[in-house]
Structure formats: C-alpha cells, structure tokens
Amino acid sequence: MLTHDDGAVLGKFEGVKPHSRWILGETLQVMLHNGVDRPADVAVRMKIPPSTAAYRVRLLRELLGPDLHDPAVRLAMMRALRSALPRWRAEAAYAKRRRTRK
C-alpha cells in the first residue's frame, strides 16, 4: 500500500506483483540516485548481469514512460522510494512466505 504522497508518483507500481515491485523499485532507485538509465551502467552499479539490468530498465521504461525523464517527477520518485522500498521489501518477503506455506 502506498501513502498519499507516494501514490501520486509511484501509483503505476500498484498492479505489479510484490517481488517484482521491490526489485524494480531497487533498480529505479539506483537509476535515479546515480543519474543513469543505460542498462550497462545499471548492471555495474547493482552488480547484476547486463541482460538482467536491460530487462529491468526496459520494464521501467514501459511502466513509467515519459515520467522517467521529467526532472520534477524523478525528484518526487526519489523521495517516495525512500519510504516505499522498505514497505515493498516487507511485502515481497510476506508474499514469499505465503507461497512457501501452501
């Protein structure tokens, strides 16, 4: 669940499954904080394979569209991610525990 402030800029993540939302949020945070959007740069900073970074960046571009390049929205997303990511991480862990119990 997003807070009122987060919802405006991170609302597009609401329909994404918990684990994917957390992983994409982590990737977006790296992109925003480092000013990078090339998959190769993301891969180096996250220490993940380039193909994984390319896939995540492509998903974020599809999900966020032009918002990804708007400086005001980027700043708002950076702020919102600060509070959303811990919550998304917890939701992903909870969803994983529920799946393993079934």
Tab-separated table of N, CA and C in Angstrom:
chain	number	residue	atom	x	y	z
A	1	MET	N	0.849	-1.180	0.000
A	1	MET	CA	0.000	0.000	0.000
A	1	MET	C	0.892	1.240	0.000
A	2	LEU	N	0.515	2.228	-0.805
A	2	LEU	CA	1.261	3.478	-0.880
A	2	LEU	C	0.605	4.531	-0.013
A	3	THR	N	1.417	5.416	0.538
A	3	THR	CA	0.850	6.544	1.258
A	3	THR	C	0.327	7.537	0.240
A	4	HIS	N	-0.400	8.542	0.700
A	4	HIS	CA	-0.958	9.543	-0.206
A	4	HIS	C	0.139	10.211	-1.026
A	5	ASP	N	1.249	10.570	-0.394
A	5	ASP	CA	2.332	11.247	-1.102
A	5	ASP	C	2.986	10.340	-2.130
A	6	ASP	N	3.199	9.071	-1.774
A	6	ASP	CA	3.836	8.134	-2.683
A	6	ASP	C	2.954	7.818	-3.883
A	7	GLY	N	1.664	7.735	-3.640
A	7	GLY	CA	0.732	7.290	-4.660
A	7	GLY	C	0.761	8.098	-5.928
A	8	ALA	N	0.993	9.376	-5.819
A	8	ALA	CA	0.987	10.230	-7.000
A	8	ALA	C	2.089	9.845	-7.977
A	9	VAL	N	3.278	9.558	-7.488
A	9	VAL	CA	4.392	9.287	-8.393
A	9	VAL	C	4.712	7.800	-8.544
A	10	LEU	N	4.301	6.982	-7.599
A	10	LEU	CA	4.603	5.557	-7.672
A	10	LEU	C	3.353	4.713	-7.896
A	11	GLY	N	2.253	5.347	-8.192
A	11	GLY	CA	0.994	4.640	-8.383
A	11	GLY	C	1.026	3.597	-9.479
A	12	LYS	N	1.877	3.786	-10.480
A	12	LYS	CA	1.957	2.831	-11.587
A	12	LYS	C	2.509	1.481	-11.138
A	13	PHE	N	3.111	1.432	-9.964
A	13	PHE	CA	3.659	0.184	-9.434
A	13	PHE	C	2.601	-0.656	-8.721
A	14	GLU	N	1.425	-0.105	-8.472
A	14	GLU	CA	0.397	-0.801	-7.686
A	14	GLU	C	0.005	-2.155	-8.266
A	15	GLY	N	-0.078	-2.290	-9.574
A	15	GLY	CA	-0.502	-3.548	-10.176
A	15	GLY	C	0.608	-4.575	-10.331
A	16	VAL	N	1.814	-4.230	-9.934
A	16	VAL	CA	2.969	-5.115	-10.093
A	16	VAL	C	3.042	-6.061	-8.890
A	17	LYS	N	3.375	-7.320	-9.139
A	17	LYS	CA	3.489	-8.302	-8.049
A	17	LYS	C	4.538	-7.847	-7.039
A	18	PRO	N	4.354	-8.204	-5.755
A	18	PRO	CA	5.224	-7.684	-4.696
A	18	PRO	C	6.730	-7.839	-4.942
A	19	HIS	N	7.180	-9.022	-5.323
A	19	HIS	CA	8.619	-9.213	-5.512
A	19	HIS	C	9.125	-8.377	-6.684
A	20	SER	N	8.385	-8.366	-7.769
A	20	SER	CA	8.787	-7.570	-8.936
A	20	SER	C	8.775	-6.086	-8.614
A	21	ARG	N	7.783	-5.655	-7.851
A	21	ARG	CA	7.698	-4.237	-7.473
A	21	ARG	C	8.933	-3.833	-6.667
A	22	TRP	N	9.325	-4.684	-5.719
A	22	TRP	CA	10.504	-4.387	-4.902
A	22	TRP	C	11.771	-4.334	-5.764
A	23	ILE	N	11.955	-5.331	-6.636
A	23	ILE	CA	13.152	-5.390	-7.481
A	23	ILE	C	13.190	-4.202	-8.442
A	24	LEU	N	12.057	-3.885	-9.051
A	24	LEU	CA	12.018	-2.733	-9.962
A	24	LEU	C	12.236	-1.434	-9.197
A	25	GLY	N	11.709	-1.357	-7.991
A	25	GLY	CA	11.926	-0.167	-7.167
A	25	GLY	C	13.392	0.022	-6.822
A	26	GLU	N	14.070	-1.074	-6.477
A	26	GLU	CA	15.507	-1.011	-6.187
A	26	GLU	C	16.275	-0.551	-7.424
A	27	THR	N	15.899	-1.075	-8.574
A	27	THR	CA	16.560	-0.693	-9.826
A	27	THR	C	16.308	0.771	-10.135
A	28	LEU	N	15.071	1.204	-9.966
A	28	LEU	CA	14.744	2.607	-10.212
A	28	LEU	C	15.528	3.516	-9.277
A	29	GLN	N	15.659	3.117	-8.033
A	29	GLN	CA	16.414	3.932	-7.082
A	29	GLN	C	17.871	4.088	-7.532
A	30	VAL	N	18.475	3.019	-7.997
A	30	VAL	CA	19.852	3.090	-8.497
A	30	VAL	C	19.921	4.023	-9.703
A	31	MET	N	18.961	3.900	-10.598
A	31	MET	CA	18.944	4.760	-11.782
A	31	MET	C	18.828	6.230	-11.395
A	32	LEU	N	17.932	6.530	-10.486
A	32	LEU	CA	17.681	7.919	-10.105
A	32	LEU	C	18.837	8.508	-9.304
A	33	HIS	N	19.350	7.767	-8.355
A	33	HIS	CA	20.411	8.291	-7.485
A	33	HIS	C	21.746	8.436	-8.206
A	34	ASN	N	21.949	7.632	-9.242
A	34	ASN	CA	23.212	7.688	-9.972
A	34	ASN	C	23.094	8.414	-11.303
A	35	GLY	N	21.885	8.847	-11.647
A	35	GLY	CA	21.684	9.564	-12.900
A	35	GLY	C	21.985	8.721	-14.129
A	36	VAL	N	21.691	7.438	-14.048
A	36	VAL	CA	21.961	6.541	-15.177
A	36	VAL	C	20.664	5.908	-15.649
A	37	ASP	N	20.612	5.626	-16.933
A	37	ASP	CA	19.486	4.845	-17.437
A	37	ASP	C	19.936	3.842	-18.494
A	38	ARG	N	21.236	3.776	-18.725
A	38	ARG	CA	21.767	2.757	-19.626
A	38	ARG	C	21.885	1.451	-18.853
A	39	PRO	N	21.368	0.365	-19.421
A	39	PRO	CA	21.433	-0.917	-18.716
A	39	PRO	C	22.844	-1.316	-18.283
A	40	ALA	N	23.848	-1.016	-19.098
A	40	ALA	CA	25.224	-1.385	-18.738
A	40	ALA	C	25.657	-0.678	-17.454
A	41	ASP	N	25.295	0.594	-17.313
A	41	ASP	CA	25.642	1.340	-16.098
A	41	ASP	C	24.891	0.797	-14.884
A	42	VAL	N	23.628	0.470	-15.091
A	42	VAL	CA	22.818	-0.093	-14.002
A	42	VAL	C	23.411	-1.433	-13.557
A	43	ALA	N	23.813	-2.251	-14.525
A	43	ALA	CA	24.388	-3.564	-14.210
A	43	ALA	C	25.635	-3.428	-13.346
A	44	VAL	N	26.498	-2.485	-13.699
A	44	VAL	CA	27.732	-2.290	-12.933
A	44	VAL	C	27.410	-1.841	-11.517
A	45	ARG	N	26.509	-0.883	-11.378
A	45	ARG	CA	26.207	-0.339	-10.054
A	45	ARG	C	25.469	-1.337	-9.160
A	46	MET	N	24.648	-2.185	-9.778
A	46	MET	CA	23.885	-3.158	-8.986
A	46	MET	C	24.591	-4.507	-8.865
A	47	LYS	N	25.675	-4.664	-9.628
A	47	LYS	CA	26.416	-5.931	-9.647
A	47	LYS	C	25.511	-7.088	-10.065
A	48	ILE	N	24.805	-6.861	-11.180
A	48	ILE	CA	23.923	-7.871	-11.756
A	48	ILE	C	24.320	-8.065	-13.215
A	49	PRO	N	23.915	-9.173	-13.838
A	49	PRO	CA	24.238	-9.385	-15.245
A	49	PRO	C	23.626	-8.291	-16.130
A	50	PRO	N	24.325	-7.904	-17.197
A	50	PRO	CA	23.805	-6.872	-18.101
A	50	PRO	C	22.426	-7.209	-18.673
A	51	SER	N	22.188	-8.485	-18.958
A	51	SER	CA	20.885	-8.862	-19.516
A	51	SER	C	19.764	-8.642	-18.497
A	52	THR	N	20.044	-8.891	-17.230
A	52	THR	CA	19.066	-8.651	-16.168
A	52	THR	C	18.777	-7.166	-16.043
A	53	ALA	N	19.837	-6.364	-16.074
A	53	ALA	CA	19.672	-4.911	-15.994
A	53	ALA	C	18.879	-4.400	-17.191
A	54	ALA	N	19.174	-4.912	-18.380
A	54	ALA	CA	18.464	-4.472	-19.586
A	54	ALA	C	16.975	-4.788	-19.477
A	55	TYR	N	16.650	-5.963	-18.973
A	55	TYR	CA	15.253	-6.360	-18.800
A	55	TYR	C	14.541	-5.434	-17.817
A	56	ARG	N	15.177	-5.167	-16.688
A	56	ARG	CA	14.563	-4.300	-15.679
A	56	ARG	C	14.390	-2.872	-16.192
A	57	VAL	N	15.402	-2.344	-16.859
A	57	VAL	CA	15.313	-0.980	-17.397
A	57	VAL	C	14.197	-0.903	-18.434
A	58	ARG	N	14.086	-1.937	-19.276
A	58	ARG	CA	13.015	-1.948	-20.276
A	58	ARG	C	11.646	-1.946	-19.601
A	59	LEU	N	11.476	-2.760	-18.562
A	59	LEU	CA	10.202	-2.786	-17.840
A	59	LEU	C	9.892	-1.428	-17.211
A	60	LEU	N	10.895	-0.789	-16.627
A	60	LEU	CA	10.681	0.526	-16.013
A	60	LEU	C	10.318	1.573	-17.058
A	61	ARG	N	10.964	1.521	-18.215
A	61	ARG	CA	10.630	2.470	-19.289
A	61	ARG	C	9.189	2.277	-19.752
A	62	GLU	N	8.775	1.007	-19.875
A	62	GLU	CA	7.396	0.726	-20.281
A	62	GLU	C	6.406	1.175	-19.211
A	63	LEU	N	6.743	0.937	-17.963
A	63	LEU	CA	5.851	1.255	-16.849
A	63	LEU	C	5.718	2.760	-16.635
A	64	LEU	N	6.832	3.465	-16.679
A	64	LEU	CA	6.843	4.888	-16.315
A	64	LEU	C	6.766	5.836	-17.503
A	65	GLY	N	7.130	5.379	-18.676
A	65	GLY	CA	7.053	6.219	-19.872
A	65	GLY	C	7.834	7.511	-19.724
A	66	PRO	N	7.244	8.622	-20.171
A	66	PRO	CA	7.953	9.906	-20.146
A	66	PRO	C	8.263	10.413	-18.738
A	67	ASP	N	7.561	9.927	-17.723
A	67	ASP	CA	7.843	10.354	-16.344
A	67	ASP	C	9.288	10.068	-15.947
A	68	LEU	N	9.873	9.051	-16.564
A	68	LEU	CA	11.239	8.666	-16.233
A	68	LEU	C	12.244	9.751	-16.614
A	69	HIS	N	11.841	10.649	-17.503
A	69	HIS	CA	12.756	11.693	-17.976
A	69	HIS	C	12.382	13.086	-17.481
A	70	ASP	N	11.320	13.205	-16.719
A	70	ASP	CA	10.885	14.502	-16.195
A	70	ASP	C	11.618	14.774	-14.878
A	71	PRO	N	12.456	15.826	-14.829
A	71	PRO	CA	13.249	16.085	-13.614
A	71	PRO	C	12.409	16.232	-12.343
A	72	ALA	N	11.277	16.900	-12.433
A	72	ALA	CA	10.439	17.086	-11.242
A	72	ALA	C	9.872	15.751	-10.759
A	73	VAL	N	9.444	14.926	-11.695
A	73	VAL	CA	8.897	13.616	-11.331
A	73	VAL	C	10.009	12.716	-10.799
A	74	ARG	N	11.180	12.789	-11.397
A	74	ARG	CA	12.314	11.986	-10.919
A	74	ARG	C	12.632	12.315	-9.458
A	75	LEU	N	12.646	13.601	-9.129
A	75	LEU	CA	12.911	14.015	-7.748
A	75	LEU	C	11.825	13.492	-6.807
A	76	ALA	N	10.573	13.611	-7.236
A	76	ALA	CA	9.463	13.114	-6.418
A	76	ALA	C	9.557	11.598	-6.238
A	77	MET	N	9.962	10.881	-7.298
A	77	MET	CA	10.112	9.431	-7.187
A	77	MET	C	11.232	9.070	-6.221
A	78	MET	N	12.326	9.820	-6.242
A	78	MET	CA	13.430	9.558	-5.311
A	78	MET	C	12.950	9.670	-3.872
A	79	ARG	N	12.188	10.706	-3.605
A	79	ARG	CA	11.664	10.912	-2.248
A	79	ARG	C	10.678	9.812	-1.862
A	80	ALA	N	9.780	9.492	-2.781
A	80	ALA	CA	8.760	8.484	-2.491
A	80	ALA	C	9.373	7.096	-2.312
A	81	LEU	N	10.395	6.784	-3.094
A	81	LEU	CA	11.035	5.472	-2.977
A	81	LEU	C	11.682	5.275	-1.614
A	82	ARG	N	12.135	6.349	-1.031
A	82	ARG	CA	12.782	6.257	0.281
A	82	ARG	C	11.842	5.610	1.306
A	83	SER	N	10.567	5.943	1.250
A	83	SER	CA	9.624	5.342	2.197
A	83	SER	C	8.961	4.084	1.639
A	84	ALA	N	8.834	3.990	0.318
A	84	ALA	CA	8.135	2.850	-0.275
A	84	ALA	C	8.978	1.577	-0.293
A	85	LEU	N	10.275	1.693	-0.538
A	85	LEU	CA	11.098	0.487	-0.694
A	85	LEU	C	11.118	-0.428	0.534
A	86	PRO	N	11.267	0.087	1.740
A	86	PRO	CA	11.213	-0.837	2.890
A	86	PRO	C	9.873	-1.572	2.983
A	87	ARG	N	8.806	-0.870	2.671
A	87	ARG	CA	7.465	-1.474	2.695
A	87	ARG	C	7.357	-2.526	1.592
A	88	TRP	N	7.852	-2.202	0.397
A	88	TRP	CA	7.799	-3.154	-0.713
A	88	TRP	C	8.639	-4.393	-0.412
A	89	ARG	N	9.780	-4.211	0.221
A	89	ARG	CA	10.637	-5.340	0.594
A	89	ARG	C	9.889	-6.250	1.567
A	90	ALA	N	9.232	-5.668	2.544
A	90	ALA	CA	8.467	-6.447	3.522
A	90	ALA	C	7.302	-7.172	2.857
A	91	GLU	N	6.617	-6.508	1.940
A	91	GLU	CA	5.501	-7.140	1.231
A	91	GLU	C	5.991	-8.306	0.385
A	92	ALA	N	7.158	-8.160	-0.244
A	92	ALA	CA	7.724	-9.242	-1.054
A	92	ALA	C	8.076	-10.437	-0.175
A	93	ALA	N	8.657	-10.171	0.989
A	93	ALA	CA	9.015	-11.251	1.914
A	93	ALA	C	7.762	-11.958	2.422
A	94	TYR	N	6.728	-11.195	2.734
A	94	TYR	CA	5.476	-11.779	3.215
A	94	TYR	C	4.844	-12.653	2.128
A	95	ALA	N	4.830	-12.153	0.892
A	95	ALA	CA	4.252	-12.920	-0.215
A	95	ALA	C	5.032	-14.213	-0.433
A	96	LYS	N	6.344	-14.159	-0.292
A	96	LYS	CA	7.165	-15.359	-0.459
A	96	LYS	C	6.855	-16.375	0.636
A	97	ARG	N	6.723	-15.912	1.878
A	97	ARG	CA	6.390	-16.826	2.980
A	97	ARG	C	5.038	-17.489	2.744
A	98	ARG	N	4.093	-16.731	2.251
A	98	ARG	CA	2.757	-17.291	1.999
A	98	ARG	C	2.815	-18.352	0.909
A	99	ARG	N	3.632	-18.115	-0.128
A	99	ARG	CA	3.752	-19.084	-1.226
A	99	ARG	C	4.390	-20.382	-0.743
A	100	THR	N	5.377	-20.283	0.130
A	100	THR	CA	6.087	-21.489	0.570
A	100	THR	C	5.268	-22.315	1.553
A	101	ARG	N	4.272	-21.743	2.180
A	101	ARG	CA	3.426	-22.473	3.137
A	101	ARG	C	2.371	-23.318	2.443
A	102	LYS	N	2.041	-22.989	1.228
A	102	LYS	CA	0.949	-23.697	0.534
A	102	LYS	C	1.354	-25.059	0.064
